[in-house]
Coordinates of C-alpha atoms and ligand atoms in Angstrom, one line a residue:
X214 CA 54.8 -96.1 -47.5
X215 CA 53.3 -95.4 -51.0
X216 CA 49.9 -95.0 -52.6
X217 CA 51.3 -96.8 -55.7
X218 CA 51.6 -100.6 -55.4
X219 CA 55.3 -101.5 -55.8
X220 CA 56.1 -104.3 -58.2
X221 CA 58.9 -105.4 -55.9
X222 CA 56.4 -106.3 -53.1
X223 CA 55.3 -109.2 -55.3
X224 CA 58.7 -110.7 -54.7
X225 CA 59.7 -109.4 -51.2
X226 CA 56.4 -108.6 -49.5
X227 CA 55.0 -112.1 -49.6
X228 CA 54.6 -114.3 -46.5
X229 CA 54.7 -117.5 -48.5
X230 CA 57.3 -120.0 -49.9
X231 CA 58.3 -117.6 -52.7
X232 CA 58.7 -114.6 -50.4
X233 CA 60.9 -116.7 -48.2
X234 CA 63.0 -117.7 -51.1
X235 CA 63.3 -114.2 -52.6
X236 CA 64.4 -112.6 -49.4
X237 CA 66.6 -115.5 -48.2
X238 CA 68.7 -115.7 -51.3
X239 CA 69.2 -111.9 -51.6
X240 CA 70.3 -111.9 -48.0
X241 CA 73.4 -113.9 -49.2
X242 CA 74.6 -110.4 -50.4
X243 CA 74.6 -109.4 -46.8
X244 CA 71.5 -107.2 -46.8
X245 CA 69.5 -107.0 -43.5
X246 CA 65.8 -107.3 -43.0
X247 CA 65.5 -103.5 -43.3
X248 CA 65.8 -103.5 -47.1
X249 CA 62.5 -105.6 -47.3
X250 CA 60.5 -103.1 -45.3
X251 CA 58.5 -101.9 -48.3
X252 CA 60.9 -99.5 -49.8
X253 CA 61.1 -99.3 -53.6
X254 CA 63.7 -101.2 -55.4
X255 CA 65.6 -99.2 -58.0
X256 CA 67.6 -101.2 -60.6
X257 CA 70.7 -99.7 -62.0
X258 CA 71.2 -101.1 -65.5
X259 CA 74.9 -100.8 -66.1
X260 CA 76.6 -101.1 -69.5
X261 CA 80.1 -101.0 -67.8
X262 CA 82.7 -103.0 -69.6
X263 CA 86.5 -103.0 -69.9
X264 CA 86.0 -103.9 -73.5
X265 CA 84.1 -100.6 -73.9
X266 CA 86.5 -97.8 -72.9
X267 CA 83.7 -95.2 -73.2
X268 CA 81.7 -97.0 -70.4
X269 CA 84.6 -98.2 -68.3
X270 CA 84.0 -95.7 -65.6
X271 CA 80.3 -96.4 -65.2
X272 CA 80.8 -98.4 -62.0
X273 CA 81.9 -95.3 -60.2
X274 CA 78.8 -93.6 -61.6
X275 CA 76.7 -96.5 -60.3
X276 CA 78.0 -96.0 -56.8
X277 CA 76.9 -92.3 -56.9
X278 CA 73.5 -93.4 -58.1
X279 CA 73.3 -95.9 -55.2
X280 CA 74.2 -93.1 -52.7
X281 CA 71.2 -91.2 -54.0
X282 CA 68.8 -94.2 -53.9
X283 CA 69.8 -95.1 -50.3
X284 CA 69.6 -91.5 -49.2
X285 CA 66.1 -91.2 -50.5
X286 CA 64.9 -94.4 -48.8
X287 CA 65.2 -96.8 -51.7
X288 CA 67.0 -100.1 -52.2
X289 CA 69.4 -100.0 -55.2
X290 CA 70.4 -103.1 -57.0
X291 CA 72.9 -102.8 -59.9
X292 CA 72.8 -105.3 -62.7
X293 CA 74.9 -105.7 -65.9
X294 CA 73.7 -105.6 -69.4
X295 CA 75.6 -106.2 -72.6
X296 CA 78.0 -103.4 -73.5
X297 CA 78.6 -102.4 -77.0
X298 CA 82.1 -100.9 -77.4
X299 CA 82.1 -99.0 -80.7
X300 CA 85.8 -99.4 -81.5
X301 CA 86.6 -103.0 -80.5
X302 CA 83.3 -104.8 -81.4
X303 CA 83.2 -106.3 -84.9
X304 CA 81.8 -106.2 -87.5
X305 CA 79.7 -103.3 -86.0
X306 CA 77.9 -102.5 -82.7
X307 CA 74.8 -101.7 -84.8
X308 CA 74.4 -105.5 -85.4
X309 CA 73.9 -105.8 -81.6
X310 CA 71.9 -102.7 -80.7
X311 CA 68.6 -104.6 -80.8
X312 CA 70.1 -107.5 -78.9
X313 CA 71.1 -105.0 -76.1
X314 CA 67.7 -103.5 -76.1
X315 CA 66.2 -107.0 -75.7
X316 CA 68.6 -107.6 -72.8
X317 CA 67.5 -104.4 -71.0
X318 CA 63.8 -104.9 -71.6
X319 CA 63.7 -108.5 -70.4
X320 CA 65.9 -107.7 -67.3
X321 CA 63.6 -104.9 -66.3
X322 CA 60.6 -107.1 -66.8
X323 CA 61.9 -110.2 -65.1
X324 CA 63.4 -108.7 -62.0
X325 CA 61.6 -107.0 -59.0
X326 CA 62.3 -103.4 -60.1
X327 CA 60.1 -100.4 -59.3
X328 CA 62.2 -97.9 -61.3
X329 CA 65.4 -98.1 -63.3
X330 CA 68.4 -95.9 -63.8
X331 CA 70.0 -96.5 -67.1
X332 CA 73.8 -96.0 -67.3
X333 CA 75.0 -95.6 -70.9
X334 CA 77.6 -93.8 -72.9
X335 CA 79.1 -95.2 -76.0
X336 CA 77.1 -94.8 -79.2
X337 CA 74.7 -97.7 -79.3
X338 CA 74.4 -98.2 -75.5
X339 CA 72.2 -95.1 -75.2
X340 CA 69.6 -95.9 -77.8
X341 CA 69.5 -99.6 -76.8
X342 CA 68.9 -98.7 -73.1
X343 CA 66.1 -96.2 -74.1
X344 CA 64.5 -98.7 -76.5
X345 CA 64.5 -101.5 -73.9
X346 CA 63.2 -99.3 -71.2
X347 CA 60.5 -97.9 -73.5
X348 CA 59.2 -101.4 -74.2
X349 CA 59.2 -102.5 -70.6
X350 CA 57.7 -99.1 -69.6
X351 CA 58.7 -99.2 -66.0
X352 CA 59.6 -95.7 -64.6
X353 CA 63.2 -95.0 -65.8
X354 CA 65.7 -92.2 -66.2
X355 CA 69.1 -92.2 -67.8
X356 CA 72.5 -91.0 -66.7
X357 CA 75.1 -91.0 -69.5
X358 CA 78.8 -91.3 -68.9
X359 CA 79.8 -88.0 -70.3
X360 CA 82.4 -87.0 -72.9
X361 CA 86.2 -87.3 -72.5
X362 CA 88.3 -84.3 -71.8
X363 CA 89.7 -82.7 -75.0
X364 CA 92.8 -84.1 -76.6
X365 CA 95.8 -81.9 -77.2
X366 CA 98.8 -82.8 -79.5
X367 CA 101.6 -80.2 -79.6
X368 CA 99.7 -77.0 -80.0
X369 CA 96.6 -78.6 -81.7
X370 CA 93.3 -79.7 -80.1
X371 CA 92.3 -83.2 -81.1
X372 CA 88.7 -84.4 -81.3
X373 CA 87.8 -88.1 -81.1
X374 CA 87.4 -89.6 -84.5
X375 CA 87.1 -86.4 -86.4
X376 CA 90.8 -85.7 -86.1
X377 CA 91.7 -89.4 -86.4
X378 CA 90.2 -89.4 -90.0
X379 CA 92.0 -86.1 -90.8
X380 CA 95.4 -87.3 -89.5
X381 CA 95.0 -90.6 -91.2
X382 CA 94.4 -88.8 -94.5
X383 CA 97.5 -86.7 -93.9
X384 CA 99.5 -89.9 -93.4
X385 CA 98.0 -91.4 -96.6
X386 CA 99.0 -88.3 -98.5
X387 CA 102.5 -88.6 -97.2
X388 CA 102.4 -85.4 -95.0
X389 CA 102.7 -87.0 -91.6
X390 CA 105.2 -89.7 -90.4
X391 CA 104.4 -92.9 -88.5
X392 CA 106.2 -91.4 -85.5
X393 CA 104.0 -88.4 -85.5
X394 CA 100.9 -90.5 -85.9
X395 CA 101.9 -92.7 -82.9
X396 CA 102.4 -89.5 -80.8
X397 CA 99.0 -88.2 -81.7
X398 CA 97.4 -91.5 -80.9
X399 CA 98.4 -91.1 -77.3
X400 CA 97.0 -87.6 -77.1
X401 CA 93.6 -88.1 -78.5
X402 CA 91.9 -90.2 -75.9
X403 CA 93.2 -89.2 -72.5
X404 CA 90.4 -89.6 -69.9
X405 CA 87.3 -91.6 -69.1
X406 CA 84.2 -90.9 -71.2
X407 CA 82.9 -91.2 -74.7
X408 CA 84.0 -89.4 -77.9
X409 CA 84.1 -85.7 -77.2
X410 CA 83.1 -84.3 -80.5
X411 CA 79.4 -84.0 -81.5
X412 CA 79.5 -87.6 -82.6
X413 CA 76.9 -90.2 -82.0
X414 CA 77.5 -90.7 -78.3
X415 CA 77.3 -86.9 -77.6
X416 CA 74.3 -86.6 -79.9
X417 CA 72.4 -89.5 -78.3
X418 CA 73.1 -88.1 -74.8
X419 CA 71.7 -84.8 -76.0
X420 CA 68.7 -86.7 -77.5
X421 CA 68.0 -88.4 -74.2
X422 CA 68.1 -85.0 -72.5
X423 CA 65.9 -83.3 -75.1
X424 CA 63.4 -86.2 -75.0
X425 CA 63.1 -85.6 -71.3
X426 CA 64.7 -88.9 -70.2
X427 CA 67.6 -87.4 -68.2
X428 CA 67.8 -84.7 -65.6
X429 CA 68.6 -81.3 -67.2
X430 CA 72.2 -80.6 -68.0
X431 CA 73.2 -84.3 -68.2
X432 CA 74.6 -84.5 -71.8
X433 CA 77.6 -82.3 -71.7
X434 CA 79.2 -82.6 -68.2
X435 CA 82.7 -84.2 -68.9
X436 CA 83.1 -87.7 -67.6
X437 CA 85.8 -87.0 -65.1
X438 CA 84.0 -83.9 -63.7
X439 CA 82.8 -84.2 -60.1
X440 CA 79.4 -82.7 -61.2
X441 CA 78.6 -85.8 -63.2
X442 CA 78.8 -87.9 -60.0
X443 CA 76.6 -85.4 -58.2
X444 CA 74.1 -85.5 -61.1
X445 CA 74.1 -89.4 -60.8
X446 CA 73.4 -89.1 -57.1
X447 CA 70.5 -86.7 -57.6
X448 CA 69.3 -89.1 -60.4
X449 CA 69.2 -92.0 -57.9
X450 CA 67.1 -89.9 -55.6
X451 CA 64.7 -89.0 -58.4
X452 CA 64.4 -92.7 -59.3
X453 CA 63.0 -93.4 -55.8
X454 CA 60.4 -90.7 -56.3
X455 CA 59.5 -92.2 -59.7
X456 CA 59.1 -95.6 -58.1
X457 CA 56.9 -94.3 -55.3
X458 CA 54.7 -92.3 -57.7
X459 CA 54.6 -95.1 -60.4
X460 CA 55.8 -92.6 -63.0
X461 CA 56.1 -90.8 -65.1
X462 CA 56.8 -93.9 -67.2
X463 CA 58.8 -93.7 -70.5
X464 CA 55.6 -93.9 -72.5
X465 CA 54.3 -90.7 -70.7
X466 CA 57.5 -88.8 -71.6
X467 CA 58.3 -90.2 -75.1
X468 CA 55.4 -88.5 -76.9
X469 CA 55.2 -87.1 -80.4
X470 CA 56.0 -83.7 -79.0
X471 CA 59.1 -85.0 -77.3
X472 CA 60.3 -86.5 -80.6
X473 CA 59.8 -83.2 -82.3
X474 CA 61.8 -81.5 -79.6
X475 CA 64.6 -84.0 -79.9
X476 CA 64.7 -83.7 -83.7
X477 CA 64.9 -79.9 -83.4
X478 CA 67.7 -80.2 -80.9
X479 CA 69.5 -82.7 -83.2
X480 CA 69.3 -80.2 -86.0
X481 CA 70.5 -77.3 -83.9
X482 CA 73.5 -79.1 -82.5
X483 CA 74.6 -80.6 -85.9
X484 CA 74.1 -84.0 -84.4
X485 CA 75.1 -87.4 -85.8
X486 CA 73.2 -88.9 -88.7
X487 CA 72.9 -92.0 -86.5
X488 CA 70.5 -90.2 -84.3
X489 CA 67.9 -90.4 -87.1
X490 CA 68.0 -94.2 -87.1
X491 CA 67.9 -94.4 -83.3
X492 CA 65.0 -92.0 -82.9
X493 CA 63.0 -93.8 -85.6
X494 CA 63.5 -97.1 -83.7
X495 CA 62.6 -95.6 -80.3
X496 CA 59.5 -94.0 -81.7
X497 CA 58.5 -97.4 -83.1
X498 CA 58.8 -98.8 -79.5
X499 CA 56.3 -96.3 -78.1
X500 CA 54.0 -96.2 -81.1
X501 CA 54.7 -92.7 -82.1
X502 CA 54.3 -92.3 -85.9
X503 CA 57.5 -90.8 -87.1
X504 CA 58.1 -90.7 -90.9
X505 CA 61.6 -89.9 -92.1
X506 CA 60.3 -86.8 -93.9
X507 CA 59.5 -85.3 -90.5
X508 CA 63.2 -84.8 -89.9
X509 CA 63.5 -82.8 -93.0
X510 CA 60.4 -80.7 -92.2
X511 CA 61.9 -79.7 -88.9
X512 CA 65.4 -79.4 -90.3
X513 CA 64.2 -76.7 -92.7
X514 CA 62.9 -74.5 -89.9
X515 CA 65.6 -75.2 -87.3
X516 CA 68.9 -73.2 -87.5
X517 CA 72.3 -74.8 -86.8
X518 CA 73.4 -73.2 -83.5
X519 CA 76.2 -75.3 -82.1
X520 CA 79.8 -74.9 -83.3
X521 CA 81.2 -78.3 -82.5
X522 CA 83.3 -80.7 -84.6
X523 CA 82.8 -82.4 -87.0
X524 CA 80.4 -79.7 -88.3
X525 CA 82.3 -76.8 -86.6
X526 CA 85.2 -75.9 -84.4
X527 CA 84.8 -76.8 -80.7
X528 CA 84.6 -79.9 -78.5
X529 CA 82.2 -81.1 -75.9
X530 CA 84.2 -79.6 -73.0
X531 CA 83.7 -76.2 -74.6
X532 CA 80.0 -77.0 -75.1
X533 CA 79.7 -77.8 -71.4
X534 CA 81.4 -74.5 -70.3
X535 CA 79.2 -72.6 -72.7
X536 CA 76.0 -73.8 -71.1
X537 CA 75.5 -77.2 -72.6
X538 CA 72.1 -78.5 -74.0
X539 CA 69.9 -76.3 -71.6
X540 CA 71.4 -73.2 -73.3
X541 CA 70.6 -74.7 -76.7
X542 CA 67.0 -75.6 -75.7
X543 CA 66.4 -72.2 -74.2
X544 CA 67.4 -70.6 -77.6
X545 CA 65.1 -73.0 -79.4
X546 CA 62.2 -72.6 -77.0
X547 CA 60.1 -70.6 -79.5
X548 CA 60.3 -73.6 -81.8
X549 CA 59.8 -76.3 -79.2
X550 CA 56.8 -77.9 -77.5
X551 CA 57.6 -76.1 -74.2
X552 CA 55.1 -78.1 -72.2
X553 CA 56.6 -81.4 -72.9
X554 CA 57.0 -83.4 -69.7
X555 CA 60.4 -84.5 -68.5
X556 CA 61.6 -87.1 -66.0
X557 CA 62.1 -84.6 -63.2
X558 CA 58.4 -83.9 -63.2
X559 CA 58.7 -80.4 -64.8
X560 CA 57.9 -79.2 -68.3
X561 CA 60.8 -78.7 -70.7
X562 CA 60.4 -74.9 -70.5
X563 CA 60.6 -74.9 -66.7
X564 CA 63.9 -76.8 -66.9
X565 CA 65.6 -74.5 -69.4
X566 CA 63.9 -71.2 -69.0
X567 CA 66.8 -69.7 -66.9
X568 CA 69.6 -71.4 -68.8
X569 CA 72.4 -69.0 -69.8
X570 CA 74.9 -69.1 -72.7
X571 CA 78.4 -68.2 -71.7
X572 CA 80.1 -68.3 -75.1
X573 CA 78.2 -67.3 -78.2
X574 CA 80.8 -68.6 -80.5
X575 CA 80.1 -72.1 -79.2
X576 CA 76.3 -71.8 -78.8
X577 CA 74.9 -69.2 -81.2
X578 CA 71.7 -67.2 -80.5
X579 CA 68.7 -68.0 -82.6
X580 CA 69.1 -64.7 -84.3
X581 CA 72.7 -65.3 -85.3
X582 CA 72.9 -69.0 -86.3
X583 CA 75.8 -70.8 -88.0
X584 CA 73.4 -71.8 -90.8
X585 CA 69.7 -71.2 -91.4
X586 CA 68.9 -74.8 -91.6
X587 CA 69.6 -77.9 -89.4
X588 CA 72.6 -80.1 -89.7
X589 CA 71.0 -83.1 -91.5
X590 CA 68.7 -83.3 -94.6
X591 CA 66.6 -86.2 -96.0
X592 CA 66.9 -86.9 -99.7
X593 CA 64.4 -88.7 -101.9
X594 CA 64.6 -89.8 -105.6
X595 CA 64.7 -92.8 -107.8
X596 CA 68.0 -93.9 -106.2
X597 CA 66.5 -93.8 -102.7
X598 CA 62.6 -94.1 -102.9
X599 CA 62.4 -94.7 -99.2
X600 CA 64.9 -92.0 -98.3
X601 CA 68.6 -91.3 -97.7
X602 CA 70.4 -89.0 -95.3
X603 CA 73.1 -86.4 -95.6
X604 CA 74.8 -84.3 -93.0
X605 CA 75.0 -80.9 -94.8
X606 CA 76.7 -79.2 -91.9
X607 CA 79.7 -81.5 -92.3
X608 CA 79.7 -81.5 -96.1
X609 CA 81.5 -79.4 -98.7
X610 CA 79.4 -76.5 -100.0
X611 CA 80.6 -76.9 -103.5
X612 CA 79.4 -80.5 -103.7
X613 CA 75.9 -80.0 -102.4
X614 CA 74.7 -79.7 -106.0
X615 CA 76.7 -82.1 -108.1
X616 CA 76.5 -84.3 -111.2
X617 CA 79.1 -87.0 -111.7
X618 CA 79.8 -90.5 -113.1
X619 CA 79.5 -93.4 -110.7
X620 CA 82.5 -95.5 -109.7
X621 CA 80.9 -98.7 -108.2
X622 CA 82.3 -100.8 -105.5
X623 CA 80.3 -104.0 -104.9
X624 CA 81.1 -104.3 -101.2
X625 CA 83.5 -103.1 -98.5
X626 CA 86.3 -105.6 -99.5
X627 CA 86.0 -104.5 -103.1
X628 CA 86.3 -100.8 -102.0
X629 CA 89.5 -101.4 -100.0
X630 CA 91.0 -103.7 -102.7
X631 CA 90.6 -101.2 -105.5
X632 CA 90.3 -97.7 -104.2
X633 CA 94.0 -97.0 -104.7
X634 CA 94.3 -99.1 -107.9
X635 CA 95.5 -96.6 -110.6
X636 CA 93.6 -98.6 -113.2
X637 CA 90.3 -97.5 -111.7
X638 CA 89.3 -94.3 -113.4
X639 CA 88.4 -91.9 -110.6
X640 CA 88.7 -88.1 -110.5
X641 CA 87.4 -85.5 -108.1
X642 CA 84.1 -85.3 -110.0
X643 CA 83.4 -89.0 -109.7
X644 CA 80.7 -90.3 -107.4
X645 CA 81.8 -93.2 -105.3
X646 CA 79.0 -95.8 -104.9
X647 CA 79.3 -98.5 -102.3
X648 CA 76.9 -101.4 -102.2
X649 CA 76.1 -104.3 -99.7
X650 CA 76.9 -102.3 -96.6
X651 CA 73.3 -101.8 -95.4
X652 CA 71.3 -103.4 -92.6
X653 CA 71.0 -106.9 -94.2
X654 CA 73.8 -106.5 -96.7
X655 CA 76.9 -105.9 -94.6
X656 CA 75.1 -107.1 -92.4
X657 CA 74.5 -104.7 -89.5
X658 CA 74.9 -101.4 -91.4
X659 CA 78.4 -100.5 -90.3
X660 CA 79.9 -97.0 -90.4
X661 CA 81.6 -97.6 -93.7
X662 CA 79.8 -94.8 -95.6
X663 CA 82.6 -92.2 -95.5
X664 CA 84.6 -94.2 -98.0
X665 CA 88.3 -93.3 -98.3
X666 CA 89.3 -90.8 -101.0
X667 CA 92.0 -92.2 -103.3
X668 CA 95.5 -91.4 -102.0
X669 CA 96.5 -90.0 -105.4
X670 CA 93.6 -87.5 -105.2
X671 CA 94.5 -86.6 -101.6
X672 CA 98.0 -85.9 -102.7
X673 CA 96.6 -83.5 -105.3
X674 CA 94.7 -81.7 -102.5
X675 CA 91.3 -83.2 -103.0
X676 CA 89.6 -83.2 -99.6
X677 CA 86.1 -84.4 -100.4
X678 CA 84.0 -86.3 -102.9
X679 CA 80.4 -87.3 -103.2
X680 CA 80.0 -90.8 -101.7
X681 CA 76.8 -92.8 -101.7
X682 CA 75.9 -96.0 -99.9
X683 CA 73.4 -97.8 -97.8
X684 CA 75.8 -97.8 -94.8
X685 CA 75.9 -95.4 -91.8
X686 CA 78.8 -93.0 -91.0
X687 CA 80.5 -92.4 -87.7
X688 CA 79.1 -89.3 -86.0
X689 CA 82.6 -88.1 -85.9
X690 CA 83.1 -88.2 -89.6
X691 CA 82.6 -85.4 -92.2
X692 CA 82.3 -85.1 -96.0
X693 CA 79.6 -85.0 -98.7
X694 CA 78.4 -88.5 -97.8
X695 CA 75.0 -89.8 -98.7
X696 CA 74.0 -92.5 -96.2
X697 CA 71.1 -94.8 -95.2
X698 CA 69.9 -95.3 -98.9
X699 CA 66.7 -97.2 -98.6
X700 CA 65.7 -99.8 -99.7
X701 CA 69.2 -101.1 -99.5
X702 CA 71.1 -102.8 -102.3
X703 CA 71.0 -106.2 -100.6
X704 CA 67.3 -106.4 -100.9
X705 CA 67.2 -105.2 -104.5
X706 CA 66.9 -101.4 -103.9
X707 CA 67.8 -99.2 -106.9
X708 CA 71.3 -98.8 -105.4
X709 CA 71.9 -102.4 -106.4
X710 CA 71.3 -101.5 -110.1
X711 CA 74.0 -98.7 -110.4
X712 CA 76.8 -99.4 -112.8
X713 CA 80.1 -97.8 -113.5
X714 CA 79.7 -94.7 -115.6
X715 CA 76.0 -94.0 -114.7
X716 CA 75.3 -90.3 -114.1
X717 CA 74.1 -89.4 -110.6
X718 CA 72.8 -86.1 -109.6
X719 CA 72.8 -84.8 -106.0
X720 CA 70.8 -81.7 -105.4
X721 CA 70.6 -81.0 -101.6
X722 CA 68.6 -77.7 -102.0
X723 CA 65.9 -79.7 -103.8
X724 CA 66.5 -82.7 -101.4
X725 CA 66.9 -85.1 -104.4
X726 CA 69.2 -87.9 -105.4
X727 CA 68.7 -89.1 -109.0
X728 CA 70.1 -91.9 -111.0
X729 CA 70.1 -90.6 -114.6
X730 CA 69.4 -94.0 -116.2
X731 CA 66.2 -94.7 -118.2
X732 CA 63.5 -96.8 -116.8
X733 CA 63.8 -99.5 -119.5
X734 CA 67.5 -100.0 -118.8
X735 CA 66.8 -100.1 -115.0
X736 CA 64.1 -102.7 -115.7
X737 CA 66.6 -104.9 -117.6
X738 CA 69.1 -104.6 -114.8
X739 CA 66.5 -105.5 -112.3
X740 CA 65.4 -108.6 -114.2
X741 CA 69.0 -109.7 -114.2
X742 CA 69.7 -109.0 -110.5
X743 CA 70.0 -111.8 -107.9
X744 CA 70.4 -111.5 -104.2
X745 CA 73.6 -112.7 -102.5
X746 CA 73.2 -115.8 -100.3
X747 CA 72.6 -114.9 -96.6
X748 CA 75.7 -114.2 -94.5
X749 CA 74.4 -116.0 -91.5
X750 CA 72.6 -119.4 -91.3
X751 CA 72.1 -119.6 -87.6
X752 CA 72.2 -117.8 -84.3
X753 CA 71.7 -114.1 -83.6
X754 CA 73.0 -113.2 -87.0
X755 CA 70.2 -115.2 -88.6
X756 CA 67.6 -113.5 -86.3
X757 CA 69.0 -110.1 -87.5
X758 CA 68.8 -111.0 -91.2
X759 CA 65.3 -112.3 -90.8
X760 CA 63.8 -109.4 -88.9
X761 CA 65.9 -106.2 -89.2
X762 CA 63.9 -103.3 -90.7
X763 CA 65.3 -100.9 -93.2
X764 CA 67.0 -97.7 -92.3
X765 CA 64.0 -95.5 -92.8
X766 CA 62.3 -97.6 -90.1
X767 CA 65.1 -97.5 -87.6
X768 CA 66.6 -101.0 -88.2
X769 CA 64.7 -102.3 -85.2
X770 CA 63.4 -105.9 -85.4
X771 CA 59.9 -106.1 -86.8
X772 CA 58.7 -108.1 -83.8
X773 CA 60.2 -105.6 -81.3
X774 CA 58.2 -102.6 -82.3
X775 CA 55.7 -101.6 -79.6
X776 CA 55.8 -102.3 -76.0
X777 CA 54.8 -104.9 -73.6
X778 CA 54.6 -103.2 -70.2
X779 CA 55.4 -105.2 -67.1
X780 CA 52.5 -107.5 -66.3
X781 CA 49.6 -106.1 -64.3
X782 CA 49.9 -109.1 -61.8
X783 CA 53.5 -108.0 -61.1
X784 CA 52.4 -104.6 -59.9
X785 CA 49.2 -105.7 -58.1
X786 CA 50.7 -108.6 -56.2
X787 CA 50.4 -109.2 -52.4
X788 CA 51.8 -106.1 -50.5
X789 CA 53.3 -106.0 -47.0
X790 CA 54.5 -102.9 -45.2
Ligands
FES1084 FE1 82.5 -94.9 -77.7 FE2 83.1 -93.0 -79.7 S1 84.0 -95.0 -79.3 S2 81.6 -93.0 -78.1

């Protein structure tokens, strides 16, 4: 049936005791002998969960994938993996991204799978699936769950998260009642799917597509749209072809050129700052050298084209109707590696060459961008020797060059205890500094970077301030927020040494972040600094503390970098047809 030996035959093609057992036990699921006739087994890794609303519709999607696999002559087997629900899971899903990646990798390796379809959606589920699949390196493609339909409250459109933060600030400033807030709550999330602004989930779906790991057009199709199920069906069919051909495998798609393409796409769509961490981690899995500075190099020469919240005006539904990611990639083609291979067997340029844009206010032409540079910049300086990240497309122009005095919060609890304390001297020029919220400090690097603005300043009409931390920020958030400061404060990075009243200078055009304190004084503070005791003594938390890399390396575990492709003996086992 195939020139390529199928891994699954090592389980089901054997005429020995093991073969008897493998077939016999699976027949308990009511399969006939026909499924063991030498057809490829396609795994469907499903991050469905009722604890994760963004992925709660993925079983329906899995049925569509199965339809495709059966119709192409394959044998689909769906299996669950951990699901990371961004909103309900505490303290942060980021603590568990690597755990999910391990789950995905080991399931792919341990089971008789010839190819895998990865079903993801909510923020961390997409990178975790890609990381696990990359390390196992069995042929794989992804189908994401798609964004929710747009929210509408009264005459206003509501975008996930972005408008939550805005409305909450209105409430804190006393301009919105509890009743109005409650009404808006029911209007914002009204269908299946993930957040429908250009937050982390939408960005990571776009990254998967730009990398070449999904079929073209996947990222923007709304979750409830019938075309998403149709794409899932076609993806199932394609997975059978991948299994029969033995590839392309993730390592053949996730090349240095693919990462360049994804970074340019990220910059053009005004993507989430979280994409940087996830792309760094994924590159580490496939051995592609990707320094943080590469993001800035490409940002400087990639215009911002997509007008979506939180950087712009529209929502993912509008993006889909305007042409989705293929229309963006087509505009970017002169800047991209056009020949990069993708999972449908064609080069990137072949997939998007005919794409059309149907609304140039949503997706701008290359010659008429929203901004000449990409959405995200990388900063360096004595406060962040290993880098920091700022989303300039969602920041305030008047704060991109700013000097101010630090107001320091030692951790997240301290911030929330004192931010509205009138005895804390804060004005709109202050720089809010938040420590111990990084990968090891929080731990797990939660999305706490967009620290709240004091209510008394909100009431005065202040909408933004410079905030600096080693945390991440929700992809749906906005503001002049410096994130991912590395090394983090918990391991003694310079952020740990900042004191109240220190002058800090942010200069985005020069890409610098400077603590205006003399080296002698910093040396004295460093000598007096002591780390906090570890938050976890045992279990997975301990594993995370011992092995999580810093933000500029993607926060993967040090021992998970690289890949261990499925064993040769699994693919070269006894075959029967
Ligand atoms: Fe899941 Fe936003 S909460 S994507």
